[in-house]
C-alpha positions as a printed Julia matrix, in Angstrom:
325×3 Matrix{Float64}:
 -32.68  -26.92  -15.12
 -30.99  -24.72  -12.5
 -30.78  -21.41  -14.31
 -30.75  -19.47  -17.55
 -29.37  -16.03  -18.48
 -27.62  -14.43  -21.42
 -24.59  -12.29  -22.22
 -24.11  -10.13  -25.32
 -24.19  -13.04  -27.78
 -24.93  -16.31  -25.94
 -27.83  -17.97  -24.19
 -26.34  -19.56  -21.07
 -28.08  -22.52  -19.43
 -27.17  -24.37  -16.25
 -28.46  -27.94  -16.08
 -28.34  -30.27  -13.11
 -26.77  -32.85  -15.41
 -25.0   -31.64  -18.57
 -24.83  -35.18  -19.96
 -28.56  -34.93  -20.7
 -27.91  -32.24  -23.33
 -27.3   -33.32  -26.92
 -24.89  -30.68  -28.24
 -25.01  -32.07  -31.78
 -28.75  -31.51  -31.98
 -28.47  -28.12  -30.31
 -25.99  -27.01  -32.99
 -28.57  -27.84  -35.65
 -31.32  -25.74  -34.07
 -32.41  -22.86  -36.31
 -30.38  -19.65  -35.79
 -27.91  -21.35  -33.38
 -24.39  -20.55  -34.57
 -22.63  -22.82  -32.09
 -23.16  -24.89  -28.95
 -20.65  -25.93  -26.3
 -20.09  -26.33  -22.56
 -17.94  -23.76  -20.73
 -17.79  -23.09  -17.02
 -20.42  -25.85  -16.5
 -22.85  -23.85  -18.65
 -24.5   -24.93  -21.9
 -23.78  -21.92  -24.12
 -25.72  -21.37  -27.34
 -24.43  -18.66  -29.68
 -27.18  -16.55  -31.26
 -25.47  -13.2   -31.72
 -26.23   -9.7   -30.4
 -29.87   -8.64  -30.35
 -31.28  -12.03  -31.31
 -30.08  -13.58  -28.03
 -32.26  -11.09  -26.1
 -35.38  -12.2   -27.98
 -34.57  -15.89  -27.56
 -33.91  -15.44  -23.84
 -37.22  -13.64  -23.3
 -39.19  -16.53  -24.77
 -37.04  -19.37  -23.4
 -36.86  -18.04  -19.81
 -40.67  -17.81  -19.66
 -41.0   -21.3   -21.14
 -38.78  -22.89  -18.44
 -40.15  -20.67  -15.68
 -36.85  -19.0   -14.76
 -37.13  -15.3   -15.56
 -35.09  -12.25  -14.52
 -32.0   -14.23  -13.54
 -28.84  -12.13  -13.83
 -25.63  -13.35  -15.41
 -23.92  -13.07  -12.04
 -26.59  -15.23  -10.39
 -26.2   -17.79  -13.16
 -22.44  -17.87  -12.61
 -22.99  -18.5    -8.91
 -25.35  -21.33   -9.75
 -22.9   -22.95  -12.16
 -20.05  -22.5    -9.64
 -21.84  -24.88   -7.27
 -21.03  -27.7    -9.69
 -17.33  -26.88   -9.99
 -14.6   -28.85   -8.23
 -12.31  -26.96   -5.79
  -9.58  -26.29   -8.37
 -12.07  -25.01  -10.95
 -13.72  -22.84   -8.31
 -10.41  -21.2    -7.33
  -9.36  -20.52  -10.92
 -12.83  -19.23  -11.76
 -12.83  -16.83   -8.82
  -9.4   -15.46   -9.83
 -10.63  -15.04  -13.39
 -13.67  -13.1   -12.19
 -11.43  -10.56  -10.43
  -9.53   -9.68  -13.6
 -12.47   -9.91  -15.99
 -14.05   -7.02  -14.07
 -11.1    -4.69  -14.77
 -10.42   -5.69  -18.39
 -12.58   -2.85  -19.87
 -10.51   -0.23  -18.04
  -7.23   -1.77  -19.2
  -8.49   -2.06  -22.79
  -9.58    1.58  -22.81
  -6.2     2.7   -21.49
  -4.31    0.51  -23.97
  -6.28    1.82  -26.95
  -5.8     5.41  -25.84
  -2.1     4.77  -25.34
  -1.81    3.47  -28.89
  -3.79    6.38  -30.35
  -1.84    9.07  -28.54
   1.42    7.34  -29.43
   0.59    7.53  -33.12
  -0.75   11.1   -33.01
   2.38   12.32  -31.23
   4.41   11.58  -34.35
   2.53   14.12  -36.5
   3.89   17.7   -36.52
   0.38   19.14  -36.95
  -0.62   17.67  -33.57
   2.34   19.37  -31.89
   1.79   22.69  -33.63
  -2.0    23.0   -33.31
  -2.92   23.88  -29.73
  -6.35   22.21  -29.85
  -5.02   18.95  -31.32
  -2.13   19.05  -28.87
  -4.56   19.52  -25.96
  -6.74   16.61  -27.11
  -3.69   14.38  -27.48
  -2.36   15.43  -24.07
  -5.67   14.62  -22.41
  -5.78   11.26  -24.2
  -2.27   10.53  -22.93
  -3.35   11.42  -19.4
  -6.4     9.15  -19.67
  -4.25    6.25  -20.87
  -1.98    6.2   -17.82
  -4.54    6.52  -15.01
  -5.45    2.85  -14.63
  -1.82    1.72  -14.46
  -1.01    4.22  -11.71
  -3.67    2.74   -9.42
  -3.86   -0.83  -10.74
  -3.13   -2.45   -7.34
  -5.99   -0.43   -5.84
  -8.34   -1.49   -8.64
  -7.37   -5.15   -8.26
  -7.89   -4.95   -4.5
 -11.31   -3.37   -5.01
 -12.33   -5.98   -7.59
 -11.08   -8.86   -5.41
 -13.07   -7.72   -2.37
 -16.17   -7.25   -4.49
 -15.74  -10.79   -5.83
 -15.12  -12.4    -2.43
 -18.04  -10.76   -0.66
 -16.6    -7.94    1.43
 -17.23   -4.2     1.42
 -15.6    -3.05   -1.82
 -15.11    0.49   -0.47
 -12.71   -0.98    2.09
 -10.82   -2.37   -0.89
 -10.27    1.15   -2.18
  -9.11    2.24    1.28
  -6.59   -0.59    1.66
  -5.52   -0.12   -1.97
  -4.82    3.56   -1.24
  -2.74    2.51    1.79
  -0.7     0.22   -0.47
   0.13    3.23   -2.69
   0.46    5.85    0.06
   2.85    8.67   -0.87
   4.61    8.47    2.51
   5.96    5.04    1.53
   9.04    4.59   -0.63
   8.1     3.97   -4.26
   8.53    0.26   -5.01
  10.29    0.87   -8.34
  12.67    3.42   -6.8
  13.38    1.09   -3.89
  14.18   -1.77   -6.27
  16.64    0.4    -8.2
  18.24    1.69   -5.01
  17.54    5.36   -5.76
  15.56    6.04   -2.59
  16.18    5.47    1.1
  13.82    2.88    2.57
  12.75    3.47    6.15
  12.54    0.39    8.37
  10.32    0.1    11.44
  10.3    -2.75   13.97
   7.26   -4.62   15.29
   8.24   -6.82   18.24
  11.7    -6.97   16.72
  10.41   -7.82   13.24
  11.82   -5.39   10.66
   9.2    -3.94    8.29
  10.28   -2.01    5.21
   8.09    1.0     4.46
   7.85    0.36    0.72
   4.74    0.83   -1.4
   3.19   -1.82   -3.61
   3.36   -0.14   -7.01
   2.99   -2.97   -9.54
   2.04   -5.41   -6.79
  -0.79   -7.07   -8.68
  -0.62  -10.45   -6.95
  -0.17   -8.77   -3.58
  -3.31   -6.71   -4.23
  -5.22   -9.84   -5.22
  -4.12  -11.65   -2.07
  -4.79   -8.77    0.3
  -8.17   -8.19   -1.37
  -9.15  -11.74   -0.44
  -7.91  -11.19    3.13
  -9.82   -7.89    3.5
 -13.03   -9.52    2.25
 -12.78  -12.4     4.71
 -11.88  -10.1     7.63
 -14.78   -7.8     6.8
 -17.23  -10.72    6.72
 -15.83  -12.11    9.98
 -15.92   -8.87   11.98
 -19.42   -8.04   10.75
 -20.52  -11.36   12.24
 -18.77  -11.19   15.63
 -18.82   -7.48   16.51
 -21.99   -6.46   18.45
 -24.51   -4.47   16.43
 -24.27   -1.49   18.79
 -20.63   -0.81   17.82
 -20.38   -2.69   14.52
 -20.45    0.44   12.35
 -17.37    1.8    14.11
 -15.32   -1.24   15.1
 -15.83   -3.72   12.24
 -14.23   -1.53    9.53
 -11.58   -0.31   12.02
 -10.43   -3.87   12.79
 -10.62   -4.87    9.11
  -8.55   -1.97    7.8
  -5.92   -2.09   10.56
  -5.4    -5.86   10.46
  -5.31   -5.8     6.65
  -2.63   -3.11    6.74
  -0.66   -5.07    9.34
  -0.84   -8.27    7.28
   0.04   -6.4     4.08
   3.42   -5.36    5.43
   4.25   -8.41    7.54
   2.94  -11.51    5.73
   0.93  -10.98    2.54
   3.22   -8.35    1.03
   6.52  -10.24    1.41
   4.98  -13.52    0.22
   3.23  -11.8    -2.67
   6.45  -10.1    -3.79
   8.24  -13.47   -3.84
   5.43  -15.01   -5.92
   5.31  -12.0    -8.26
   9.05  -12.11   -8.85
   8.89  -15.86   -9.46
   6.05  -15.52  -11.97
   7.73  -12.72  -13.9
  11.16  -14.36  -13.92
   9.74  -17.67  -15.19
   7.83  -15.95  -17.99
  10.85  -13.91  -19.02
  13.08  -16.99  -18.79
  10.78  -18.93  -21.12
  10.81  -16.05  -23.61
  14.6   -15.72  -23.57
  15.56  -19.4   -23.45
  12.85  -21.49  -25.09
  12.38  -19.23  -28.11
   9.81  -20.3   -30.67
   9.26  -23.63  -28.87
   8.03  -21.84  -25.75
   5.93  -19.46  -27.84
   4.38  -22.34  -29.8
   3.51  -24.23  -26.61
   1.81  -21.21  -25.11
  -0.09  -20.32  -28.29
  -1.27  -23.92  -28.63
  -2.47  -24.25  -25.05
  -4.06  -20.79  -24.94
  -6.95  -21.7   -27.23
  -7.67  -24.81  -25.17
  -7.98  -22.56  -22.14
 -10.45  -20.35  -24.02
 -12.73  -23.34  -24.54
 -12.8   -23.96  -20.77
 -13.36  -20.28  -20.0
 -10.24  -20.19  -17.8
  -8.18  -18.0   -20.14
  -9.01  -14.86  -18.15
  -6.56  -15.95  -15.46
  -3.77  -15.1   -17.94
  -4.7   -11.48  -17.22
  -3.03  -11.8   -13.82
   0.24  -12.86  -15.41
  -0.01  -10.11  -18.04
  -0.69   -7.43  -15.44
   2.28   -8.52  -13.33
   4.52   -8.73  -16.39
   3.58   -5.19  -17.42
   4.15   -3.9   -13.9
   7.59   -5.5   -13.62
   9.05   -5.21  -17.13
   6.82   -2.64  -18.95
   6.41   -5.22  -21.72
   3.82   -7.89  -22.46
   4.9   -10.58  -24.92
   1.9   -12.74  -23.97
  -0.7   -10.61  -25.76
   0.96  -10.84  -29.22
   1.16  -14.62  -28.78
  -2.54  -14.79  -27.97
  -3.29  -12.65  -31.04
  -1.29  -14.99  -33.27
  -3.09  -18.01  -31.73
  -6.47  -16.4   -32.48
  -5.49  -15.6   -36.06
  -4.18  -19.15  -36.5
């Protein structure tokens, strides 16, 4: 056994060889509500509360106590092939920000409903509460690229504060708003670097760009902290990381990311408009298979980009229907 930890409902076990586990027998163990393998972990469903008690006894029995869920994930990741490792790392980035998006979405729905009642508009206290709820529901979407950048750097091992800094640069008010630039309602300033034209446009809605630049910032931060002498590391390492990240954002990562983002959104919209119920049925059928593997969180990247580009998300209703089915 390599590790054991638990989440809210499941005991998660990492074995050196999963083939040694008899899932049929595990399913028949008293109080076990289900047993399966996901993310190279043997996961036993006990339910909230009970799983804590089971973990306390089991971890002492196998001699692996106080292992965090994050440490367990790192242990199980060692067994993954390169493709699984990449998809898993991308999933981890978006899993971290799901609570914020869920909170904003719920608040958005609540304030949308309350706004329809005359009493909410007429009563100053109810109106104030609803206005504050509306404000709270929009915050995450205004800085989503910054949040994604922060989460990506935290996942890939760099200084997450630098992620916030680079994310703020991506949304700097001195840059032309990306949505306004796309609609042609704002003048876009162009600067030249060794003859290379660089458009001074922000990255509002640039979810994939933020993910990519977050990875770059993390790797640059790790590299400069290794090579810069200790005597000047505190000053020069973050300076080099932030400047080079900014340079790459506007010259390489940004343009490539925008192309990928546009391609992802256009393909999703095309499937919705042209394949009709066939495309929907295919997605809903495959989605539950992804859940079993634990890779379904990567869909969050597509959803976030779709929301940023079109203000609509037809993927979530499909997933809801698949779950109900």
